[in-house]
Amino acid sequence: ARFSGINVKRAILGVFVTSGAMCSIAAIVLTAYLASARADTATGLELPVITAVVLGGVSIFGGSGTLAGVLLALLVLAFVQNSLGLAGVTPEAQQIVTGAVLIVTLAVFGAYGSISSRAADVWRSRMPARQRKDSAAGSRGEPRRDSPARVET
């Protein structure tokens, strides 16, 4: 990002300021909803939040994910918890189900990442050596040897 002219420090500062503003809006909405302000109001909400975020497709290692995916996962998780509550399932069992959903989601995404990386390795190994060398050169921004260099006007 720095080489393309983006002020990285300003971008990071902007992300943290935006995050703080969103957290303050969420705190105001939660306080208004509960009509009380206590320091331990949201204690115990970590598991459902992490589950919704991971189920929505956000990598726990960073770098990927969409807001739409998280919102959809949040709706699915709220539906599951509401259904369990209506079925008379205890809150402890609901947390067990939420934890199981998180574990299954992590296992599925981990298996998918492992399978896709292996498939990419197999694909690369079947490429001829010259083509591997040219595609690697093209991915670094260098012109390929068998194609003329482009001149922007």
PDB file of C-alpha atoms in Angstrom:
ATOM      1  CA  ALA A   1       0.000   0.000   0.000  1.00  0.00           C
ATOM      2  CA  ARG A   2       2.855   2.335   0.821  1.00  0.00           C
ATOM      3  CA  PHE A   3       4.366   1.923  -2.665  1.00  0.00           C
ATOM      4  CA  SER A   4       1.067   2.792  -4.337  1.00  0.00           C
ATOM      5  CA  GLY A   5       0.878   6.147  -2.568  1.00  0.00           C
ATOM      6  CA  ILE A   6      -1.468   5.305   0.314  1.00  0.00           C
ATOM      7  CA  ASN A   7      -0.630   6.928   3.623  1.00  0.00           C
ATOM      8  CA  VAL A   8      -0.598   3.765   5.761  1.00  0.00           C
ATOM      9  CA  LYS A   9      -0.461   5.511   9.132  1.00  0.00           C
ATOM     10  CA  ARG A  10      -3.448   7.684   8.252  1.00  0.00           C
ATOM     11  CA  ALA A  11      -5.394   4.655   6.986  1.00  0.00           C
ATOM     12  CA  ILE A  12      -4.718   2.700  10.184  1.00  0.00           C
ATOM     13  CA  LEU A  13      -5.696   5.698  12.298  1.00  0.00           C
ATOM     14  CA  GLY A  14      -8.917   6.060  10.296  1.00  0.00           C
ATOM     15  CA  VAL A  15      -9.789   2.389  10.800  1.00  0.00           C
ATOM     16  CA  PHE A  16      -9.252   2.631  14.560  1.00  0.00           C
ATOM     17  CA  VAL A  17     -11.286   5.857  14.821  1.00  0.00           C
ATOM     18  CA  THR A  18     -14.119   4.281  12.808  1.00  0.00           C
ATOM     19  CA  SER A  19     -13.994   1.157  14.981  1.00  0.00           C
ATOM     20  CA  GLY A  20     -14.176   3.252  18.140  1.00  0.00           C
ATOM     21  CA  ALA A  21     -17.099   5.264  16.774  1.00  0.00           C
ATOM     22  CA  MET A  22     -19.012   2.085  15.877  1.00  0.00           C
ATOM     23  CA  CYS A  23     -18.335   0.628  19.341  1.00  0.00           C
ATOM     24  CA  SER A  24     -19.630   3.784  21.001  1.00  0.00           C
ATOM     25  CA  ILE A  25     -22.809   3.714  18.878  1.00  0.00           C
ATOM     26  CA  ALA A  26     -23.324   0.033  19.784  1.00  0.00           C
ATOM     27  CA  ALA A  27     -22.839   0.839  23.480  1.00  0.00           C
ATOM     28  CA  ILE A  28     -25.376   3.669  23.291  1.00  0.00           C
ATOM     29  CA  VAL A  29     -27.932   1.431  21.557  1.00  0.00           C
ATOM     30  CA  LEU A  30     -27.395  -1.404  24.089  1.00  0.00           C
ATOM     31  CA  THR A  31     -27.695   1.001  27.031  1.00  0.00           C
ATOM     32  CA  ALA A  32     -30.899   2.468  25.617  1.00  0.00           C
ATOM     33  CA  TYR A  33     -32.310  -1.015  24.964  1.00  0.00           C
ATOM     34  CA  LEU A  34     -31.574  -2.297  28.477  1.00  0.00           C
ATOM     35  CA  ALA A  35     -32.318   1.045  30.190  1.00  0.00           C
ATOM     36  CA  SER A  36     -29.283   0.560  32.429  1.00  0.00           C
ATOM     37  CA  ALA A  37     -25.561   1.128  32.252  1.00  0.00           C
ATOM     38  CA  ARG A  38     -23.305  -1.393  33.961  1.00  0.00           C
ATOM     39  CA  ALA A  39     -19.732  -2.393  33.276  1.00  0.00           C
ATOM     40  CA  ASP A  40     -20.623  -6.071  32.963  1.00  0.00           C
ATOM     41  CA  THR A  41     -23.669  -5.676  30.687  1.00  0.00           C
ATOM     42  CA  ALA A  42     -22.278  -7.587  27.683  1.00  0.00           C
ATOM     43  CA  THR A  43     -20.381 -10.244  29.631  1.00  0.00           C
ATOM     44  CA  GLY A  44     -20.932 -13.637  28.042  1.00  0.00           C
ATOM     45  CA  LEU A  45     -21.645 -12.373  24.522  1.00  0.00           C
ATOM     46  CA  GLU A  46     -18.161 -13.199  23.245  1.00  0.00           C
ATOM     47  CA  LEU A  47     -18.987 -16.732  22.054  1.00  0.00           C
ATOM     48  CA  PRO A  48     -22.042 -15.791  19.941  1.00  0.00           C
ATOM     49  CA  VAL A  49     -20.198 -12.809  18.441  1.00  0.00           C
ATOM     50  CA  ILE A  50     -17.106 -14.816  17.490  1.00  0.00           C
ATOM     51  CA  THR A  51     -19.308 -17.609  16.129  1.00  0.00           C
ATOM     52  CA  ALA A  52     -21.315 -15.182  13.970  1.00  0.00           C
ATOM     53  CA  VAL A  53     -18.161 -13.564  12.603  1.00  0.00           C
ATOM     54  CA  VAL A  54     -16.433 -16.862  11.776  1.00  0.00           C
ATOM     55  CA  LEU A  55     -19.648 -18.381  10.394  1.00  0.00           C
ATOM     56  CA  GLY A  56     -19.959 -15.268   8.202  1.00  0.00           C
ATOM     57  CA  GLY A  57     -16.696 -16.093   6.468  1.00  0.00           C
ATOM     58  CA  VAL A  58     -14.235 -13.811   8.225  1.00  0.00           C
ATOM     59  CA  SER A  59     -10.853 -15.464   8.639  1.00  0.00           C
ATOM     60  CA  ILE A  60      -9.640 -15.554  12.226  1.00  0.00           C
ATOM     61  CA  PHE A  61      -6.175 -14.855  10.835  1.00  0.00           C
ATOM     62  CA  GLY A  62      -7.383 -11.652   9.127  1.00  0.00           C
ATOM     63  CA  GLY A  63      -7.479 -10.441   5.578  1.00  0.00           C
ATOM     64  CA  SER A  64     -10.824 -11.670   4.325  1.00  0.00           C
ATOM     65  CA  GLY A  65     -14.544 -11.486   4.963  1.00  0.00           C
ATOM     66  CA  THR A  66     -17.553  -9.356   4.153  1.00  0.00           C
ATOM     67  CA  LEU A  67     -20.096  -7.468   6.194  1.00  0.00           C
ATOM     68  CA  ALA A  68     -22.944  -9.102   4.276  1.00  0.00           C
ATOM     69  CA  GLY A  69     -21.668 -12.566   5.211  1.00  0.00           C
ATOM     70  CA  VAL A  70     -21.448 -11.623   8.887  1.00  0.00           C
ATOM     71  CA  LEU A  71     -24.965 -10.138   8.877  1.00  0.00           C
ATOM     72  CA  LEU A  72     -26.359 -13.261   7.219  1.00  0.00           C
ATOM     73  CA  ALA A  73     -24.551 -15.491   9.734  1.00  0.00           C
ATOM     74  CA  LEU A  74     -25.857 -13.310  12.567  1.00  0.00           C
ATOM     75  CA  LEU A  75     -29.417 -13.822  11.346  1.00  0.00           C
ATOM     76  CA  VAL A  76     -28.890 -17.600  11.057  1.00  0.00           C
ATOM     77  CA  LEU A  77     -27.366 -17.800  14.533  1.00  0.00           C
ATOM     78  CA  ALA A  78     -30.170 -15.673  16.039  1.00  0.00           C
ATOM     79  CA  PHE A  79     -32.725 -17.940  14.344  1.00  0.00           C
ATOM     80  CA  VAL A  80     -31.054 -21.059  15.766  1.00  0.00           C
ATOM     81  CA  GLN A  81     -30.839 -19.618  19.280  1.00  0.00           C
ATOM     82  CA  ASN A  82     -34.441 -18.369  19.154  1.00  0.00           C
ATOM     83  CA  SER A  83     -35.633 -21.771  17.919  1.00  0.00           C
ATOM     84  CA  LEU A  84     -33.750 -23.530  20.692  1.00  0.00           C
ATOM     85  CA  GLY A  85     -35.256 -21.159  23.251  1.00  0.00           C
ATOM     86  CA  LEU A  86     -38.765 -21.786  21.941  1.00  0.00           C
ATOM     87  CA  ALA A  87     -38.122 -25.538  22.084  1.00  0.00           C
ATOM     88  CA  GLY A  88     -37.361 -25.245  25.792  1.00  0.00           C
ATOM     89  CA  VAL A  89     -33.618 -25.877  25.568  1.00  0.00           C
ATOM     90  CA  THR A  90     -31.697 -24.535  28.562  1.00  0.00           C
ATOM     91  CA  PRO A  91     -29.346 -21.553  28.090  1.00  0.00           C
ATOM     92  CA  GLU A  92     -26.359 -23.777  28.915  1.00  0.00           C
ATOM     93  CA  ALA A  93     -27.288 -26.209  26.149  1.00  0.00           C
ATOM     94  CA  GLN A  94     -27.764 -23.270  23.767  1.00  0.00           C
ATOM     95  CA  GLN A  95     -24.188 -22.181  24.491  1.00  0.00           C
ATOM     96  CA  ILE A  96     -23.002 -25.731  23.820  1.00  0.00           C
ATOM     97  CA  VAL A  97     -24.778 -25.656  20.446  1.00  0.00           C
ATOM     98  CA  THR A  98     -23.220 -22.260  19.670  1.00  0.00           C
ATOM     99  CA  GLY A  99     -19.751 -23.607  20.553  1.00  0.00           C
ATOM    100  CA  ALA A 100     -20.351 -26.687  18.413  1.00  0.00           C
ATOM    101  CA  VAL A 101     -21.346 -24.461  15.479  1.00  0.00           C
ATOM    102  CA  LEU A 102     -18.095 -22.508  15.952  1.00  0.00           C
ATOM    103  CA  ILE A 103     -15.983 -25.681  16.060  1.00  0.00           C
ATOM    104  CA  VAL A 104     -17.680 -27.164  12.990  1.00  0.00           C
ATOM    105  CA  THR A 105     -17.288 -23.891  11.090  1.00  0.00           C
ATOM    106  CA  LEU A 106     -13.571 -23.706  11.902  1.00  0.00           C
ATOM    107  CA  ALA A 107     -13.119 -27.346  10.896  1.00  0.00           C
ATOM    108  CA  VAL A 108     -14.943 -26.855   7.579  1.00  0.00           C
ATOM    109  CA  PHE A 109     -13.045 -23.655   6.710  1.00  0.00           C
ATOM    110  CA  GLY A 110      -9.749 -25.307   7.724  1.00  0.00           C
ATOM    111  CA  ALA A 111     -10.465 -28.347   5.563  1.00  0.00           C
ATOM    112  CA  TYR A 112     -11.489 -26.117   2.654  1.00  0.00           C
ATOM    113  CA  GLY A 113      -8.268 -24.106   2.940  1.00  0.00           C
ATOM    114  CA  SER A 114      -6.191 -27.274   3.095  1.00  0.00           C
ATOM    115  CA  ILE A 115      -7.941 -28.803   0.092  1.00  0.00           C
ATOM    116  CA  SER A 116      -7.697 -25.618  -1.979  1.00  0.00           C
ATOM    117  CA  SER A 117      -3.972 -25.193  -1.215  1.00  0.00           C
ATOM    118  CA  ARG A 118      -3.303 -28.823  -2.142  1.00  0.00           C
ATOM    119  CA  ALA A 119      -5.280 -28.421  -5.351  1.00  0.00           C
ATOM    120  CA  ALA A 120      -3.234 -25.324  -6.195  1.00  0.00           C
ATOM    121  CA  ASP A 121      -0.004 -27.231  -5.525  1.00  0.00           C
ATOM    122  CA  VAL A 122      -1.146 -30.082  -7.782  1.00  0.00           C
ATOM    123  CA  TRP A 123      -2.121 -27.609 -10.503  1.00  0.00           C
ATOM    124  CA  ARG A 124       1.258 -25.867 -10.283  1.00  0.00           C
ATOM    125  CA  SER A 125       3.145 -29.154 -10.386  1.00  0.00           C
ATOM    126  CA  ARG A 126       1.405 -30.172 -13.631  1.00  0.00           C
ATOM    127  CA  MET A 127       2.377 -26.967 -15.419  1.00  0.00           C
ATOM    128  CA  PRO A 128       5.399 -27.136 -17.734  1.00  0.00           C
ATOM    129  CA  ALA A 129       8.540 -25.581 -16.249  1.00  0.00           C
ATOM    130  CA  ARG A 130       8.615 -22.708 -18.787  1.00  0.00           C
ATOM    131  CA  GLN A 131       4.996 -21.812 -18.133  1.00  0.00           C
ATOM    132  CA  ARG A 132       5.576 -21.870 -14.348  1.00  0.00           C
ATOM    133  CA  LYS A 133       8.512 -19.511 -14.765  1.00  0.00           C
ATOM    134  CA  ASP A 134       6.548 -17.135 -17.019  1.00  0.00           C
ATOM    135  CA  SER A 135       3.461 -17.090 -14.806  1.00  0.00           C
ATOM    136  CA  ALA A 136       5.628 -16.397 -11.749  1.00  0.00           C
ATOM    137  CA  ALA A 137       7.321 -13.533 -13.568  1.00  0.00           C
ATOM    138  CA  GLY A 138       3.950 -12.124 -14.599  1.00  0.00           C
ATOM    139  CA  SER A 139       2.655 -12.256 -11.021  1.00  0.00           C
ATOM    140  CA  ARG A 140       5.510 -10.007  -9.859  1.00  0.00           C
ATOM    141  CA  GLY A 141       4.529  -7.280 -12.275  1.00  0.00           C
ATOM    142  CA  GLU A 142       7.239  -8.055 -14.810  1.00  0.00           C
ATOM    143  CA  PRO A 143       6.302  -8.480 -18.472  1.00  0.00           C
ATOM    144  CA  ARG A 144       6.092 -12.046 -19.688  1.00  0.00           C
ATOM    145  CA  ARG A 145       8.851 -13.103 -22.034  1.00  0.00           C
ATOM    146  CA  ASP A 146       6.573 -14.310 -24.792  1.00  0.00           C
ATOM    147  CA  SER A 147       4.452 -11.137 -24.873  1.00  0.00           C
ATOM    148  CA  PRO A 148       5.543  -7.627 -25.840  1.00  0.00           C
ATOM    149  CA  ALA A 149       5.781  -5.050 -23.083  1.00  0.00           C
ATOM    150  CA  ARG A 150       2.829  -2.674 -22.966  1.00  0.00           C
ATOM    151  CA  VAL A 151       3.416   1.037 -23.190  1.00  0.00           C
ATOM    152  CA  GLU A 152       0.801   3.278 -21.565  1.00  0.00           C
ATOM    153  CA  THR A 153       0.122   6.575 -23.343  1.00  0.00           C
TER     154      THR A 153
END
